[in-house]
Coordinates of C-alpha atoms and ligand atoms in Angstrom, one line a residue:
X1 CA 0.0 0.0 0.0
X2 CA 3.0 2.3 0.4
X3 CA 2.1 5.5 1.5
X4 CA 4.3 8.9 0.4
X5 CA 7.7 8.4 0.8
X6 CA 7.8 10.1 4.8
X7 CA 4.1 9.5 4.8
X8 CA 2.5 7.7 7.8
X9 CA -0.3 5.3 6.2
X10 CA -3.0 7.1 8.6
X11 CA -6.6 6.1 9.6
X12 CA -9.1 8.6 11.6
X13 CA -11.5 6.7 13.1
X14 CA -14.4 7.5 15.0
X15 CA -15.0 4.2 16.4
X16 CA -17.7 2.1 16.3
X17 CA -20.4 2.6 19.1
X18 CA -21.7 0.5 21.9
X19 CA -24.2 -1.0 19.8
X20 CA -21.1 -2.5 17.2
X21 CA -19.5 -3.1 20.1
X22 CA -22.4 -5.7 21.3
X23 CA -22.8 -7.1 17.7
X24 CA -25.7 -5.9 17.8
X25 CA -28.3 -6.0 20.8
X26 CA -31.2 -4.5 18.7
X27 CA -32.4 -2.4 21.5
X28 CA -29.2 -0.3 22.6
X29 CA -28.7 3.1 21.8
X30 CA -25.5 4.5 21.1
X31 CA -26.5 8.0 21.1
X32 CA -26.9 10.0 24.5
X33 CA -30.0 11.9 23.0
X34 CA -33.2 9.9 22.7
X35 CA -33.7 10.3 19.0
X36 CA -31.0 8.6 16.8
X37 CA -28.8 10.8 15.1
X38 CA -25.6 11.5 13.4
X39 CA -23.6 14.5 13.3
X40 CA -20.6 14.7 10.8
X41 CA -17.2 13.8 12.2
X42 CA -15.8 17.3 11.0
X43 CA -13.1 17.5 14.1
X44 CA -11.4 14.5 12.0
X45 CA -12.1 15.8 9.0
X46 CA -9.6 18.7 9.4
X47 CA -6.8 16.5 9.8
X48 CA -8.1 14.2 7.6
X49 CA -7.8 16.8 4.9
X50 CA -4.3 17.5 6.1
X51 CA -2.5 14.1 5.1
X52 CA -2.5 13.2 2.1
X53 CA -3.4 9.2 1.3
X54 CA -5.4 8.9 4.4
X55 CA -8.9 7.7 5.1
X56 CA -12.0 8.8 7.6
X57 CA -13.8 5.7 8.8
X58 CA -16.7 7.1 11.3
X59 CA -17.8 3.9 12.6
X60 CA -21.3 4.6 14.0
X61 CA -23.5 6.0 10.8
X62 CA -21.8 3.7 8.4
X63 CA -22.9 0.7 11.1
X64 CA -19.3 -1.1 11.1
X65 CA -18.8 -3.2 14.3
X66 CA -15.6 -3.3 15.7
X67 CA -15.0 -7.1 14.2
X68 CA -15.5 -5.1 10.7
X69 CA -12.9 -1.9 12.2
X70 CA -10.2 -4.1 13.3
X71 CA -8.8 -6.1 10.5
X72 CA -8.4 -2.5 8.9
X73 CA -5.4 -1.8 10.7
X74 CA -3.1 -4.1 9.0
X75 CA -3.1 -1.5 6.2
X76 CA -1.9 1.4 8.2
X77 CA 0.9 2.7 10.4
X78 CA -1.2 5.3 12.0
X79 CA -4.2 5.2 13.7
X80 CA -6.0 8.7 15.3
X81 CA -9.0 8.0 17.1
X82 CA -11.6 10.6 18.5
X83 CA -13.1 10.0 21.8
X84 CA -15.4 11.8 24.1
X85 CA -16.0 10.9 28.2
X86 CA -19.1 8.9 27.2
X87 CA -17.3 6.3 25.0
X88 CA -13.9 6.7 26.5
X89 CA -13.6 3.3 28.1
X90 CA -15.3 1.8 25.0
X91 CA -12.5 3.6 22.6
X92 CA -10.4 2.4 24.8
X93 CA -11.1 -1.1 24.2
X94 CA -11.5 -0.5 19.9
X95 CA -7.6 1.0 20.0
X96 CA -6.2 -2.3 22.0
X97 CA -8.2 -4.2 19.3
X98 CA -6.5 -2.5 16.6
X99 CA -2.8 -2.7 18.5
X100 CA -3.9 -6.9 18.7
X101 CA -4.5 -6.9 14.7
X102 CA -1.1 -4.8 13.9
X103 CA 1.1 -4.4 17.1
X104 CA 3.2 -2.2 14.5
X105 CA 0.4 0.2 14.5
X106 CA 0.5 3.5 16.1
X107 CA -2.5 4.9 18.2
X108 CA -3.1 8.3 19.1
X109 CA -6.3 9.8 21.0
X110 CA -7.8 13.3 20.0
X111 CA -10.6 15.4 21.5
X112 CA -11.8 17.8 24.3
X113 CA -12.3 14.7 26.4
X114 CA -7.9 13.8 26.5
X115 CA -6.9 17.0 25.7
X116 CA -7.7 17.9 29.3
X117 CA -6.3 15.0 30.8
X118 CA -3.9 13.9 28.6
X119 CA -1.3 12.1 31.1
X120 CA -4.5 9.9 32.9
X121 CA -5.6 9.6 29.2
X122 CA -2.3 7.6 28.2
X123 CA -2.2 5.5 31.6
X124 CA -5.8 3.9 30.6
X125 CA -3.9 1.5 28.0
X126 CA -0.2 1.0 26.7
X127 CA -2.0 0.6 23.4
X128 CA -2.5 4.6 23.3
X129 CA 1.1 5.9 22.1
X130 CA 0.2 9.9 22.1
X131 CA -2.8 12.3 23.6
X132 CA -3.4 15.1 21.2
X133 CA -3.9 19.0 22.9
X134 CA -6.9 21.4 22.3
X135 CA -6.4 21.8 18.4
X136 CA -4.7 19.1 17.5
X137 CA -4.6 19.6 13.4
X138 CA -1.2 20.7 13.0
X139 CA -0.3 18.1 15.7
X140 CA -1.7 15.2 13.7
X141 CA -0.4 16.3 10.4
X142 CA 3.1 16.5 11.6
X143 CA 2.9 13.3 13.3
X144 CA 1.9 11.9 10.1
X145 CA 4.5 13.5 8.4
X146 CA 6.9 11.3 10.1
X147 CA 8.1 13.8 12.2
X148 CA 9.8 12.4 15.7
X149 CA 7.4 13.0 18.1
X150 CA 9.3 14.7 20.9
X151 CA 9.8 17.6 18.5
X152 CA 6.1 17.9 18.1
X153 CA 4.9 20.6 19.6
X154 CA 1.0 20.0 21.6
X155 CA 1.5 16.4 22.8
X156 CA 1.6 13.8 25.4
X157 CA 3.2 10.8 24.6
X158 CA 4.7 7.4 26.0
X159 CA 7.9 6.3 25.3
X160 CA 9.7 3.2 27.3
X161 CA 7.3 2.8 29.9
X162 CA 7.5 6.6 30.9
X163 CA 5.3 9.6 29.8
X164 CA 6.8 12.6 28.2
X165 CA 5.0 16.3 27.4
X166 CA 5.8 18.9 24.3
X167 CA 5.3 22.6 24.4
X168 CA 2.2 23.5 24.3
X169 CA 1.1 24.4 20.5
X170 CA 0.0 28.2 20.2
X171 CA -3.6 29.0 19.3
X172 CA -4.4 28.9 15.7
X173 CA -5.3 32.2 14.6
X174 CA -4.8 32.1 10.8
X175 CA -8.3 29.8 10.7
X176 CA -8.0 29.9 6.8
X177 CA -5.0 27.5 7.3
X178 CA -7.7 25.2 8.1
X179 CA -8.3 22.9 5.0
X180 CA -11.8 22.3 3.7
X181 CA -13.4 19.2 5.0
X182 CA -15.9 18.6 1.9
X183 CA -13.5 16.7 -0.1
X184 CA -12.8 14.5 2.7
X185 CA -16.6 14.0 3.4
X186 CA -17.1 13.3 -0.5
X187 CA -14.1 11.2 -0.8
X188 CA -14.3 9.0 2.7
X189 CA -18.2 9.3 4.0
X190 CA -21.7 8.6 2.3
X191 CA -23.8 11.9 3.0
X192 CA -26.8 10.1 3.0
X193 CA -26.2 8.7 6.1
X194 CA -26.1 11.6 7.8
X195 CA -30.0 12.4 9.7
X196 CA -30.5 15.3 12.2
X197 CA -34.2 14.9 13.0
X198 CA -34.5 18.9 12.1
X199 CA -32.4 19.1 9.4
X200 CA -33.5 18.9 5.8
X201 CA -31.7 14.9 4.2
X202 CA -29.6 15.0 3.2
X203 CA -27.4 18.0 4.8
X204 CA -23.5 18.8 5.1
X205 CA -22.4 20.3 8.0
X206 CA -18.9 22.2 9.2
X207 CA -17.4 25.2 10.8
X208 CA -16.5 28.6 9.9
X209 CA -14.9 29.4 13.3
X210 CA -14.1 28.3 16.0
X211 CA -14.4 29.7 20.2
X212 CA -17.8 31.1 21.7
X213 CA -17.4 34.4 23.4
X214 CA -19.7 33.2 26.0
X215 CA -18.7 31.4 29.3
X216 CA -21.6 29.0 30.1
X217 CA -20.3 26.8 32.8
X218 CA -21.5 23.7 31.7
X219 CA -20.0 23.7 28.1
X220 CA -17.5 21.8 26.9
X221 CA -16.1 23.2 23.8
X222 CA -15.4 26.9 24.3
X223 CA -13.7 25.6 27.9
X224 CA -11.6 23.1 25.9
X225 CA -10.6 23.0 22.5
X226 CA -12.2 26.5 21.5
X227 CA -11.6 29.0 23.6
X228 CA -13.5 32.6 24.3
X229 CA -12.6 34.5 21.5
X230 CA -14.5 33.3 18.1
X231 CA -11.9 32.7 15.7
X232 CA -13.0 32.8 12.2
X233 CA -12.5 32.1 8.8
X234 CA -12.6 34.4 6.2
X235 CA -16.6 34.8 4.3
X236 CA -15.0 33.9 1.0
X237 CA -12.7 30.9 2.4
X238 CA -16.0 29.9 3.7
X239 CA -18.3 30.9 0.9
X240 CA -16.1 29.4 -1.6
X241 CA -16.1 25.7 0.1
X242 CA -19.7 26.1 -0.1
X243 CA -19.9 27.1 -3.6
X244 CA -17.3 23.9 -4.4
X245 CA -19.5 21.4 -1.6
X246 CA -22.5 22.3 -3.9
X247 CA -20.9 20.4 -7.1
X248 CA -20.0 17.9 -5.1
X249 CA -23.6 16.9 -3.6
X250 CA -26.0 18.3 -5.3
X251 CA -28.4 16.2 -3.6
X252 CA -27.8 17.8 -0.4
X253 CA -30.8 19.8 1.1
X254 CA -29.4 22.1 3.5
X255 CA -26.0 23.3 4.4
X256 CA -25.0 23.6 8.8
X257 CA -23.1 25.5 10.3
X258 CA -22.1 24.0 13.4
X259 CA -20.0 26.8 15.1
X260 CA -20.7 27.2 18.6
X261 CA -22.1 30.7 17.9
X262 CA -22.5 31.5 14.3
X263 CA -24.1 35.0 15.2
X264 CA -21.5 36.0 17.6
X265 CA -19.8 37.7 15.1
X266 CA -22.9 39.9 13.6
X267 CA -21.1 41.7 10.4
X268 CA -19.3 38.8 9.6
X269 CA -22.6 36.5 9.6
X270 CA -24.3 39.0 7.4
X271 CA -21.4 38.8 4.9
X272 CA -21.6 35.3 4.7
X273 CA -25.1 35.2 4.2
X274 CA -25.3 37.5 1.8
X275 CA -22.9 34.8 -0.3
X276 CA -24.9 32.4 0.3
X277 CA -27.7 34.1 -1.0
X278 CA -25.9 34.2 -4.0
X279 CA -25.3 30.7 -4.5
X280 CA -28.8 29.9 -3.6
X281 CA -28.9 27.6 -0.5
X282 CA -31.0 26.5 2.2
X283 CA -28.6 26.9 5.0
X284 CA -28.6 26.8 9.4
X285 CA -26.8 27.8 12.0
X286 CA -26.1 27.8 16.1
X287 CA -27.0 31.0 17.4
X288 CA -27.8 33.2 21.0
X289 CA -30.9 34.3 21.7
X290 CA -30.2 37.9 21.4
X291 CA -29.8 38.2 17.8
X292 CA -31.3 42.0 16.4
X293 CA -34.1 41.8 14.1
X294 CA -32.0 43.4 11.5
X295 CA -29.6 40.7 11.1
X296 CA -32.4 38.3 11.1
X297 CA -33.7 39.6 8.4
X298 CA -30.4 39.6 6.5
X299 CA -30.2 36.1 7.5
X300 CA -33.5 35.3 6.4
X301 CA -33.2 36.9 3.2
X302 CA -30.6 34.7 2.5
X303 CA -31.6 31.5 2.7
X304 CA -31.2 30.8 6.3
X305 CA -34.3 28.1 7.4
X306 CA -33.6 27.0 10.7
X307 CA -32.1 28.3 14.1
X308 CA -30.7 26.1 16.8
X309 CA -30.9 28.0 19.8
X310 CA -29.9 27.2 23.6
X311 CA -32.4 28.7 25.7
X312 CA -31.5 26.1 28.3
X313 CA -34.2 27.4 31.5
X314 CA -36.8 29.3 31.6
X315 CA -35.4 30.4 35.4
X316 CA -33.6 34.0 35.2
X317 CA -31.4 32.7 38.1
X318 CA -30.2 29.5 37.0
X319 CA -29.5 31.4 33.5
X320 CA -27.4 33.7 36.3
X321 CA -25.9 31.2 37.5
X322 CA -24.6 29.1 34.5
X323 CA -23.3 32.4 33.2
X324 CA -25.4 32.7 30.0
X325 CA -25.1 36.2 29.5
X326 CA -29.1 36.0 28.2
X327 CA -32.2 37.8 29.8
X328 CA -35.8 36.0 28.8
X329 CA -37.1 38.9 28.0
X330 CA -35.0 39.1 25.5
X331 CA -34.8 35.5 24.2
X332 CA -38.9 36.0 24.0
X333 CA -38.3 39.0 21.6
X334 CA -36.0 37.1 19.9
X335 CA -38.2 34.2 19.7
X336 CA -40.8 36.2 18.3
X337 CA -38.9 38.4 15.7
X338 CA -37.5 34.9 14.4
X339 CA -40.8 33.5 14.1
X340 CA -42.4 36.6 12.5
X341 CA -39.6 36.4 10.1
X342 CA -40.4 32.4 9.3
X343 CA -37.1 31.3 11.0
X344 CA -37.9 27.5 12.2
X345 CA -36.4 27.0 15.6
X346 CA -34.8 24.0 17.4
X347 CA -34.5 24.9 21.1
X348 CA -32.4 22.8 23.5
X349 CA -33.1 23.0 26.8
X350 CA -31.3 21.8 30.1
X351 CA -32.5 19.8 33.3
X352 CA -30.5 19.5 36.3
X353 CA -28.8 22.8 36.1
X354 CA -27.2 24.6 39.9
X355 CA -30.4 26.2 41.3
X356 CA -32.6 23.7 40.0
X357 CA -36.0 23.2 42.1
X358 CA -39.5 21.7 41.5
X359 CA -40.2 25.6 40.6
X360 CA -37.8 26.1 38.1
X361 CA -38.4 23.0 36.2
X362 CA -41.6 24.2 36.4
X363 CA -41.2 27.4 34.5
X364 CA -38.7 26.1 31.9
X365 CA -41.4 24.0 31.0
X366 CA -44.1 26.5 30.5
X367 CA -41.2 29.3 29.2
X368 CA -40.7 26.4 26.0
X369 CA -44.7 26.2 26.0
X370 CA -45.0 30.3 25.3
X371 CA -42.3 30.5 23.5
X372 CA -43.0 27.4 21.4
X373 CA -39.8 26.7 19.6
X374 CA -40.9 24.4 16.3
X375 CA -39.0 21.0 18.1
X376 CA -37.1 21.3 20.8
X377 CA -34.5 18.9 22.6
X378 CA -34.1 18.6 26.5
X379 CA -30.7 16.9 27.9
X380 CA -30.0 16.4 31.6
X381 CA -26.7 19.0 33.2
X382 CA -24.0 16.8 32.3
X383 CA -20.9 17.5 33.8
X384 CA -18.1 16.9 31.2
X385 CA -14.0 17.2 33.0
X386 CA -12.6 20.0 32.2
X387 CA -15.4 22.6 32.2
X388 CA -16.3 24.5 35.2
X389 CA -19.9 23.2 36.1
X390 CA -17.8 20.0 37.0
X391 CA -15.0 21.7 39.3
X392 CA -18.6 23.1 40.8
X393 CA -20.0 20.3 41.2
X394 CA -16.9 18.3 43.1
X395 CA -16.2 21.1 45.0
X396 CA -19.9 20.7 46.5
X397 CA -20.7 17.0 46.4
X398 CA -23.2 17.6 43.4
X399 CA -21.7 14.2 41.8
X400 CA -24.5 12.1 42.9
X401 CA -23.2 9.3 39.9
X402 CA -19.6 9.3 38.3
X403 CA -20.6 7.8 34.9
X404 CA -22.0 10.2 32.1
X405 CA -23.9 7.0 30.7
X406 CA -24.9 3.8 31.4
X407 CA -24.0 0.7 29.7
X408 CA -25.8 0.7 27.3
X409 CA -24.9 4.7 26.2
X410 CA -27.6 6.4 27.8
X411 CA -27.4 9.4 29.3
X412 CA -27.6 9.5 32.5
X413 CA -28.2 11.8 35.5
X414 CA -25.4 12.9 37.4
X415 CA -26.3 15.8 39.1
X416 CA -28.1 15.4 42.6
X417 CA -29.3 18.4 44.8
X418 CA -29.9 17.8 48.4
X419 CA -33.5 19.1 47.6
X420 CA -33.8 17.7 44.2
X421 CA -32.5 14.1 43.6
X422 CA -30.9 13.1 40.5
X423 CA -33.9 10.7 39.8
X424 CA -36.8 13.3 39.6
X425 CA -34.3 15.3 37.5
X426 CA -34.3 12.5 35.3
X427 CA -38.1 12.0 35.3
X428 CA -38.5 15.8 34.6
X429 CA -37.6 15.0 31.1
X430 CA -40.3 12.8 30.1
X431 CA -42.8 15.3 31.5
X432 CA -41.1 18.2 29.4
X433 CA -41.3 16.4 26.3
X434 CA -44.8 15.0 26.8
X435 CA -46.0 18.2 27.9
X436 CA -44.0 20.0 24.9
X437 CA -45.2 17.8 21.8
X438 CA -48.7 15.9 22.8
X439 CA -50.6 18.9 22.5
X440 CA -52.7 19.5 19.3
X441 CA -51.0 22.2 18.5
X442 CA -48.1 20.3 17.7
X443 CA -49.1 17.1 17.0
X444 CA -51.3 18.9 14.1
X445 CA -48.1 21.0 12.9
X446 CA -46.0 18.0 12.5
X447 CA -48.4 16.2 10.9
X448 CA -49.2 19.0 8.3
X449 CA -45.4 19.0 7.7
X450 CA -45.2 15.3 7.3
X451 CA -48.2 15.9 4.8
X452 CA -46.2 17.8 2.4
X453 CA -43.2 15.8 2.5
X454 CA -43.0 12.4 2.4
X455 CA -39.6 12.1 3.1
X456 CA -40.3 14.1 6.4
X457 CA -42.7 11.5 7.1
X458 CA -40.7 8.5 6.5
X459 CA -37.8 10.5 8.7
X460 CA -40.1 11.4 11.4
X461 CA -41.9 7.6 11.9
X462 CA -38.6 6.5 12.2
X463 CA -38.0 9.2 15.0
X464 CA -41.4 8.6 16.3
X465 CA -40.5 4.8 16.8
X466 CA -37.2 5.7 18.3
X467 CA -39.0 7.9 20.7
X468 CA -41.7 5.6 21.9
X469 CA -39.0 3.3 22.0
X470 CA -36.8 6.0 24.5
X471 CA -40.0 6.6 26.7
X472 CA -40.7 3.0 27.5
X473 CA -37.2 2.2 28.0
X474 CA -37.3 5.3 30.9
X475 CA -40.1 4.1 32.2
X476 CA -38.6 0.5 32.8
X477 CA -35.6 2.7 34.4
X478 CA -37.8 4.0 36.8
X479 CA -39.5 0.8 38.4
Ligands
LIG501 S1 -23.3 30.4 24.1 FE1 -23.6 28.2 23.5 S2 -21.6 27.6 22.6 FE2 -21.2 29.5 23.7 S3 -20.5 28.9 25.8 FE3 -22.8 29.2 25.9 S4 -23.6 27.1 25.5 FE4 -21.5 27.1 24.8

């Protein structure tokens, strides 16, 4: 197979899930949300698009199991796999699989989940070789390049049976250095298998920036790999990949951008916009609650369709105290100007949050009901390492659970108040989304929408199924 002369034959993998893992238990989920879904692999992407002669195997969506995975390591010398604190242990277990195929083979972790801990990272297995920093692209490329490690600069690495550390790598700033992940999608992924239940199918999605300027304690990205400035690429490096990602799929429906806050940079957003305009697509984005009517409009104009917005409580306090930097006053206006304008809205909301009572769950529950985002998506305060939420929660004996799923890849509840138990946390879920989507309101507005499109419909009885299927399994979880 000989790679480039220099050139490490390299494999990104995200690795197959729990369910591959099992060879197949029909009723695991892999996912921590309740509906089945797949986001693009785009943080392997980068690096992806970085080496020349290598491949992008994301396990999960394409439904390899790790017996299909393994043999594939005879026909490299490097292996980079992405992990996250759900499916550590599980990765874990895939990379020792791969070492057992080719002992040869070199494994090196990536993501927010090792950057932050890259030493305890490496002691988990002899089979891991090196722990990648926060933005590991550079990192990767020059490993692959056949550069000696210890002159690599961003890494953690073992050799002889002791652990070494590399300078720290600086901060990319020139984000146009970043390569265009659309010819890695084309090339390694099928686009097709890509379903967000409220995104258009197919849809391609990747970022322009990177960083969120807000400091919400419980998130994992902006604290990690990110940082707090938005870092950005430039509208025509971005315009232009979208201009080329159109020849390459022009079955796709709808174009994401997946940057923790597309809007926080309000100019730039209107710039891009207005190039997208141009080309003609149906495009969405992440965004605040507090963006002006103006640049709405702009956006709308546009061809934006859909906003994805964390509203995360209806509580002002526990908004206060997670540091959202958002008043509901003004999320309501927002809400409204978006609607008026025929933005769609998926709203994400969070249970379990510090200052979380009855009350509160309460009024986050009616505050989605007014505000009446199109779908909306409710996850439990998770905890990650390496944000501040979780050197909160330890220093106050909030960790009620020290697992961030179960076995079979649930979420679960981890967060425990002495006045609010982790298990009426979890329960308040049910009730949000039962309260949120069985009324005829929405049950007639999704079903008007499934009755102009039939691939919505075939999409969302799938979802349906997987739901149903979601609410009995909690109910078993209870008794
Ligand atoms: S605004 Fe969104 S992306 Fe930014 S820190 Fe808060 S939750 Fe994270």
């Amino acid at each position: 197979m000989g790679g480039m002369s220099g050139t490490l034959r390299t494999l990104f993998l995200h690795p197959p899930s729990f369910e591959g893992f099992d060879g197949g238990a029909g009723s695991r989920y892999q996912a921590k949300r309740e509906v089945r879904s797949f986001w693009y692999p785009t943080w392997l992407a980068q690096p992806a698009a970085l080496v020349e002669g290598s491949r992008l195997i994301d396990a999960p969506p394409a439904g390899l199991t790790l017996a299909e995975v393994a043999p594939l390591a005879r026909d490299y010398d490097l292996a980079v796999l992405h992990t996250s604190a759900p499916s550590f242990a599980h990765d874990v277990k895939v990379a020792e699989a791969l070492r057992a195929t080719n002992p040869r083979l070199r494994v090196g972790f990536v993501g927010a989940h090792v950057a932050v801990a890259r030493e305890a990272a490496l002691k988990a297995s002899p089979a891991i070789e090196f722990v990648a920093g926060n933005e590991f692209d550079f990192t990767i490329q020059e490993i692959a390049q056949g550069r000696p490690i210890a002159e690599v600069a961003g890494v953690s690495y073992r050799t002889n049976g002791h652990v070494h550390r590399t300078p720290e790598r600086a901060t990319l700033e020139d984000m146009d250095r970043l390569p265009w992940v659309v010819d890695v999608y084309k090339r390694d992924l099928e686009v097709e298998r890509y379903f967000i239940g409220y995104l258009l199918h197919p849809y391609v999605s990747l970022y322009t920036g990177r960083g969120c300027r807000s400091k919400c304690t419980f998130c994992l990205w902006p604290q990690t790999v990110g940082g707090h400035r938005y870092r950005t690429r430039s509208v025509e490096h971005v315009v232009a990949e979208i201009a080329h990602a159109t020849r390459l799929f022009p079955q796709v429906k709808e174009y994401f951008f997946d940057d923790d806050t597309f809007t926080d940079d309000l100019p730039r957003a209107e710039a891009i916009a207005r190039g997208l305009g141009r080309l003609g697509v149906t495009w969405s984005c992440n965004a605040k609650a507090d963006v002006p009517y103006e640049t709405l409009k702009v956006l709308k104009d546009n061809g934006l369709r859909l906003l994805l917005v964390g509203y995360e409580s209806g509580s002002q306090a526990i908004l206060n105290n997670i540091k959202k930097g958002i008043r509901l006053d003004r999320a309501r206006e927002f809400t409204r100007n978006a609607k008026a304008l025929g933005i769609k809205i998926h709203g994400t909301f969070i249970m379990g949050l510090p200052g979380e009572t009855r009350e509160t769950i309460e009024a986050t529950i009616r505050f989605a009901l007014e505000i009446d985002p199109d779908t909306i998506q409710v996850s439990l305060a998770a905890p990650y390492p390496g944000t501040a939420l979780y050197r909160e929660a330890q220093e106050r004996g909030w960790l009620e659970a020290d697992t961030l799923v179960d076995a079979g890849g649930v979420q679960t509840s981890v967060l425990g108040y002495p006045h609010l138990g982790r298990t009426e946390i979890f329960a308040s879920l049910d009730a949000f989304y039962r309260r949120f989507y069985f009324r005829p309101r929405k049950i007639f507005a999704i079903g008007a929408e499934m009755a102009r499109d039939r691939a919505v419909l075939r999409r969302r009885l799938g979802e349906g199924m997987e739901f149903l299927r979601f609410l009995a399994r909690r109910r078993r979880e209870r008794h």
